[in-house]
Each structure stands twice: as structure tokens, then as C-alpha cells.
Short mmCIF file of C-alpha atoms in Angstrom, two decimals:
data_model
loop_
_atom_site.label_atom_id
_atom_site.label_comp_id
_atom_site.label_asym_id
_atom_site.label_seq_id
_atom_site.Cartn_x
_atom_site.Cartn_y
_atom_site.Cartn_z
CA ALA A 1 -46.17 -34.96 -14.51
CA GLN A 2 -45.22 -31.97 -12.75
CA SER A 3 -44.96 -31.23 -8.79
CA VAL A 4 -44.24 -27.76 -7.12
CA THR A 5 -43.14 -27.68 -3.70
CA GLN A 6 -43.16 -24.32 -1.55
CA LEU A 7 -40.72 -25.18 1.31
CA ASP A 8 -42.45 -22.47 3.68
CA SER A 9 -46.15 -22.27 4.59
CA GLN A 10 -45.82 -19.20 6.51
CA VAL A 11 -42.84 -16.39 6.62
CA PRO A 12 -42.88 -13.52 9.27
CA VAL A 13 -40.55 -10.51 8.80
CA PHE A 14 -40.35 -7.16 9.80
CA GLU A 15 -40.96 -4.24 7.63
CA GLU A 16 -37.73 -2.99 5.30
CA ALA A 17 -36.03 -6.48 5.89
CA PRO A 18 -34.98 -8.64 2.86
CA VAL A 19 -37.20 -11.69 2.04
CA GLU A 20 -36.83 -15.02 0.04
CA LEU A 21 -39.88 -17.52 -0.43
CA ARG A 22 -38.64 -20.84 -1.54
CA CYS A 23 -40.07 -22.92 -4.48
CA ASN A 24 -38.67 -26.23 -5.76
CA TYR A 25 -40.48 -28.17 -8.36
CA SER A 26 -40.04 -31.63 -10.17
CA SER A 27 -40.65 -32.35 -13.77
CA SER A 28 -39.41 -34.75 -16.35
CA VAL A 29 -39.52 -31.93 -19.00
CA SER A 30 -38.48 -28.36 -19.38
CA VAL A 31 -40.88 -26.11 -17.52
CA TYR A 32 -42.06 -22.31 -17.53
CA LEU A 33 -42.12 -20.95 -13.87
CA PHE A 34 -44.36 -18.39 -12.38
CA TRP A 35 -45.13 -16.64 -8.95
CA TYR A 36 -48.22 -14.95 -8.30
CA VAL A 37 -49.35 -13.22 -5.22
CA GLN A 38 -53.14 -13.37 -3.85
CA TYR A 39 -54.39 -10.47 -1.85
CA PRO A 40 -57.07 -11.10 0.65
CA ASN A 41 -60.27 -11.66 -0.91
CA GLN A 42 -58.79 -11.54 -4.10
CA GLY A 43 -58.05 -13.97 -7.24
CA LEU A 44 -54.19 -13.75 -8.25
CA GLN A 45 -52.03 -11.74 -9.80
CA LEU A 46 -49.01 -12.57 -11.97
CA LEU A 47 -45.86 -11.10 -9.96
CA LEU A 48 -43.22 -12.55 -12.65
CA LYS A 49 -42.59 -15.62 -14.90
CA TYR A 50 -39.15 -17.24 -16.42
CA LEU A 51 -40.06 -18.52 -19.88
CA SER A 52 -36.14 -18.58 -21.27
CA GLY A 53 -33.07 -16.67 -21.30
CA SER A 54 -31.85 -14.97 -18.20
CA THR A 55 -31.98 -16.82 -14.88
CA LEU A 56 -32.44 -13.65 -12.86
CA VAL A 57 -36.39 -12.40 -13.47
CA LYS A 58 -37.50 -9.19 -12.37
CA GLY A 59 -41.31 -8.65 -11.47
CA ILE A 60 -43.31 -6.15 -10.22
CA ASN A 61 -43.50 -4.57 -6.74
CA GLY A 62 -39.65 -4.92 -6.49
CA PHE A 63 -39.71 -8.82 -6.66
CA GLU A 64 -37.16 -10.81 -8.57
CA ALA A 65 -36.87 -14.75 -9.07
CA GLU A 66 -33.82 -16.61 -9.65
CA PHE A 67 -34.18 -19.95 -11.90
CA ASN A 68 -31.71 -22.58 -11.14
CA LYS A 69 -31.83 -25.68 -13.28
CA SER A 70 -29.60 -27.63 -11.50
CA GLN A 71 -31.35 -27.50 -8.07
CA THR A 72 -34.77 -27.28 -9.83
CA SER A 73 -35.75 -23.92 -7.99
CA PHE A 74 -37.17 -20.76 -8.41
CA HIS A 75 -37.03 -18.77 -5.16
CA LEU A 76 -38.66 -15.60 -4.81
CA ARG A 77 -36.88 -12.17 -3.19
CA LYS A 78 -37.41 -8.76 -2.27
CA PRO A 79 -34.60 -6.53 -0.69
CA SER A 80 -36.96 -4.68 1.58
CA VAL A 81 -40.13 -5.66 2.14
CA HIS A 82 -43.61 -3.34 3.18
CA ILE A 83 -46.40 -3.71 5.09
CA SER A 84 -48.40 -3.72 1.76
CA ASP A 85 -46.59 -7.25 0.57
CA THR A 86 -48.33 -9.25 3.45
CA ALA A 87 -50.23 -11.64 1.00
CA GLU A 88 -50.22 -15.44 0.22
CA TYR A 89 -47.52 -15.96 -2.84
CA PHE A 90 -48.14 -19.20 -5.08
CA CYS A 91 -45.39 -20.68 -7.26
CA ALA A 92 -46.31 -22.71 -10.49
CA VAL A 93 -45.35 -24.33 -13.20
CA SER A 94 -46.42 -25.46 -16.68
CA PRO A 95 -44.70 -27.97 -19.25
CA PHE A 96 -42.46 -26.40 -21.75
CA GLY A 97 -43.96 -25.55 -25.30
CA GLN A 98 -47.31 -26.46 -24.27
CA ALA A 99 -48.60 -22.60 -23.89
CA GLY A 100 -51.83 -22.33 -22.39
CA THR A 101 -51.93 -25.71 -20.33
CA ALA A 102 -53.29 -25.63 -16.74
CA LEU A 103 -50.65 -24.39 -14.39
CA ILE A 104 -49.64 -26.61 -11.53
CA PHE A 105 -49.59 -24.84 -8.23
CA GLY A 106 -47.77 -25.23 -5.03
CA LYS A 107 -49.66 -24.82 -1.58
CA GLY A 108 -48.74 -21.38 -1.28
CA THR A 109 -46.64 -19.16 1.47
CA THR A 110 -48.28 -16.65 3.79
CA LEU A 111 -46.12 -13.68 3.72
CA SER A 112 -46.85 -11.64 7.01
CA VAL A 113 -44.84 -8.38 7.31
CA SER A 114 -45.35 -6.48 10.43
CA SER A 115 -43.44 -2.90 11.75
CA GLU B 1 -60.06 -2.83 -20.76
CA ALA B 2 -59.54 -6.62 -21.31
CA ASP B 3 -60.48 -8.53 -17.97
CA ILE B 4 -61.90 -11.56 -16.59
CA TYR B 5 -64.91 -11.22 -14.62
CA GLN B 6 -66.71 -13.53 -11.83
CA THR B 7 -70.15 -13.20 -10.38
CA PRO B 8 -71.50 -13.36 -7.71
CA ARG B 9 -68.31 -12.50 -5.97
CA TYR B 10 -70.00 -13.81 -2.39
CA LEU B 11 -72.87 -16.46 -1.98
CA VAL B 12 -74.49 -18.18 0.88
CA ILE B 13 -76.79 -20.81 -0.13
CA GLY B 14 -78.94 -23.46 1.36
CA THR B 15 -78.30 -27.15 0.76
CA GLY B 16 -79.96 -28.67 -2.14
CA LYS B 17 -80.01 -25.57 -4.15
CA LYS B 18 -78.81 -25.16 -7.84
CA ILE B 19 -76.49 -22.47 -7.96
CA THR B 20 -74.51 -21.27 -11.55
CA LEU B 21 -71.24 -19.55 -11.01
CA GLU B 22 -70.34 -17.10 -13.89
CA CYS B 23 -67.07 -16.38 -15.55
CA SER B 24 -66.00 -14.23 -18.59
CA GLN B 25 -63.37 -12.86 -20.31
CA THR B 26 -62.93 -10.16 -23.02
CA MET B 27 -59.61 -11.03 -23.98
CA GLY B 28 -60.49 -13.32 -26.73
CA HIS B 29 -58.79 -16.38 -24.64
CA ASP B 30 -59.17 -19.81 -26.04
CA LYS B 31 -58.54 -21.61 -22.92
CA MET B 32 -60.35 -21.41 -19.58
CA TYR B 33 -60.18 -23.02 -16.38
CA TRP B 34 -61.65 -23.37 -12.97
CA TYR B 35 -59.86 -23.86 -9.63
CA GLN B 36 -61.41 -24.76 -6.20
CA GLN B 37 -59.18 -23.15 -3.59
CA ASP B 38 -59.37 -24.54 0.18
CA PRO B 39 -59.53 -22.77 3.05
CA GLY B 40 -55.78 -23.35 3.42
CA MET B 41 -55.16 -21.87 0.17
CA GLU B 42 -54.00 -24.77 -1.97
CA LEU B 43 -55.56 -24.90 -5.80
CA HIS B 44 -57.31 -27.45 -7.29
CA LEU B 45 -57.84 -27.55 -11.01
CA ILE B 46 -61.61 -29.13 -11.52
CA HIS B 47 -62.40 -28.00 -15.07
CA TYR B 48 -60.58 -26.96 -18.09
CA SER B 49 -61.76 -26.19 -21.56
CA TYR B 50 -59.18 -25.21 -24.90
CA GLY B 51 -62.21 -23.93 -26.76
CA VAL B 52 -65.96 -23.86 -27.48
CA ASN B 53 -67.68 -27.10 -26.84
CA SER B 54 -64.73 -28.64 -25.61
CA THR B 55 -64.41 -29.09 -21.48
CA GLU B 56 -62.46 -31.57 -19.57
CA LYS B 57 -62.18 -32.68 -15.80
CA GLY B 58 -59.23 -31.47 -13.79
CA ASP B 59 -57.13 -33.60 -11.21
CA LEU B 60 -59.28 -32.69 -8.43
CA SER B 61 -63.05 -34.73 -8.75
CA SER B 62 -65.99 -32.33 -8.28
CA GLU B 63 -69.37 -32.63 -8.53
CA SER B 64 -70.02 -29.20 -10.53
CA THR B 65 -70.33 -29.12 -14.13
CA VAL B 66 -69.28 -26.74 -16.91
CA SER B 67 -70.12 -25.57 -20.39
CA ARG B 68 -68.05 -23.62 -23.00
CA ILE B 69 -71.15 -22.37 -25.76
CA ARG B 70 -69.08 -19.22 -26.24
CA THR B 71 -65.38 -18.42 -25.98
CA GLU B 72 -65.99 -15.79 -23.66
CA HIS B 73 -68.17 -17.63 -21.04
CA PHE B 74 -67.44 -20.50 -18.75
CA PRO B 75 -69.99 -21.09 -16.14
CA LEU B 76 -69.63 -23.71 -13.47
CA THR B 77 -73.20 -25.48 -12.45
CA LEU B 78 -73.77 -27.09 -9.07
CA GLU B 79 -77.26 -28.97 -9.09
CA SER B 80 -77.40 -29.65 -5.80
CA ALA B 81 -75.13 -27.71 -3.19
CA ARG B 82 -74.01 -29.18 -0.23
CA PRO B 83 -71.84 -27.84 2.62
CA SER B 84 -68.97 -29.69 1.22
CA HIS B 85 -68.77 -27.36 -1.65
CA THR B 86 -68.18 -24.51 0.48
CA SER B 87 -64.91 -22.87 -0.91
CA GLN B 88 -63.29 -20.31 -3.07
CA TYR B 89 -63.94 -20.81 -6.73
CA LEU B 90 -61.08 -19.04 -9.02
CA CYS B 91 -61.96 -18.96 -12.68
CA ALA B 92 -58.95 -18.21 -15.21
CA SER B 93 -57.79 -17.94 -18.82
CA SER B 94 -54.92 -18.17 -20.82
CA GLY B 95 -54.59 -17.56 -24.92
CA THR B 96 -52.54 -19.55 -27.41
CA ALA B 97 -49.59 -16.90 -27.21
CA ASN B 98 -49.61 -16.47 -23.59
CA THR B 99 -47.97 -18.86 -21.32
CA GLU B 100 -49.41 -17.43 -17.74
CA ALA B 101 -53.32 -17.46 -16.81
CA PHE B 102 -55.46 -14.31 -15.79
CA PHE B 103 -57.52 -15.16 -12.86
CA GLY B 104 -60.89 -13.51 -11.88
CA GLN B 105 -61.43 -12.17 -8.19
CA GLY B 106 -63.06 -15.45 -7.30
CA THR B 107 -66.44 -16.41 -5.74
CA ARG B 108 -66.92 -17.29 -2.16
CA LEU B 109 -69.40 -20.06 -1.74
CA THR B 110 -70.99 -20.74 1.47
CA VAL B 111 -73.39 -23.77 1.94
CA VAL B 112 -75.53 -23.88 4.91
#
């Protein structure tokens, strides 16, 4: 079975500051990894995904994440945030080789960007 | 444009009423899912389907039921709504070749 732990429930930052949202996972098999963003009263939108290959993954809106197999982590980063990045962020996993299997989500991190 | 649609977006209904939340996708995906999202944001899988006439219960026990008569349609029904059913319900789909899930806008249900 897989599980996901998002280490911070809330992250407040000032505009133009860097940010890191932390995600650890647990799994007995290899996994695919994802970050989703949810704006108020909206569904989830895929930010980026790691399937294989380079451990540094770039996504939309200037976000990137790095897969660290030894630390079972997949932290999300952005060098300079904007007010519009204020949203909920979810880390998710699915077992490798089982494409389409239901994603397992962390509890989410609220990113609040202020001026 | 390929997409996934949920209706209604918002619903306020009285206790004991029967309701159906609609979900349709135009991407031809085999797999569809319903998640329940608590006010504190956490998502719980309540139902999933891997194809027509295939439905399974998810990790979180739910009094709702689902059906999958057509590939593109995956409605969720509550026979008798209760205040404890108040939540946001998110529908998602994924294809055989895809590894990520695509989400609808969600239905925010309030039972009074």
C-alpha cells in the first residue's frame, strides 16, 4: 500500500519569495508522483508529474519538483511566487506499472502569498 | 475540446431527498473516479470504475452508489441525503495510456 505525507498544512510567504512545499511518500513498490493545484471552488489541475528519467521535473506556472528516491520525497519548489499562486496544493502517488490506478493523495498544503 | 464535466456545481437540498450528481467526460477514458473532499481539503476515494458495467467501492465508506452504463458517464446517487453528506464531490478520469487523472470542477453539496 502507498501513503503520502505533506509535511506542512499551511505555508505563508511574501510575494516574490521562494517557496518549497514538502511531500514524503511510503510505498513497497516504485511509484509515479504528482503535484496538483486547486484554486478556490475549482477542481484539481495537474502541475507536474514524475514518471521516470530525470529527477528534476518542470511543470506549469514556473513550478518544479525533485524526486529523491533515497529520501522518498518529492518536494515542490518555485523560486519567486506571485499572489496568484495562492491555492491548495496536493501531492499524490500511484503504483508504477499500473497506469490509471486511483491516485492516493496527501492532505494538502495551503499556500498563502501576501504582498 | 476534451474535458470532464460535473453538474450541478452547487446544490442545497433538504434531508431525505434523493439526489444524483452528474459526471461526464469526452476523452474516451476507461477509468473514472469519485472523490469526497472534506472541508479541511483531504480527498478520499469513494467509488471507481475501470470500464462499462464495472464499479467498485473506494477506501472511504460511502452511502452513495454509482453506475457506469456508458463509458463517458459516471453518475453518483444518494438515495436519502443527510447533513453528514455535506461535502465537495470531485469526479476524475484517466485513460489506459495516461498516468495522471483529470478532474472536473466539483459539486459542492449542502444538506440542510
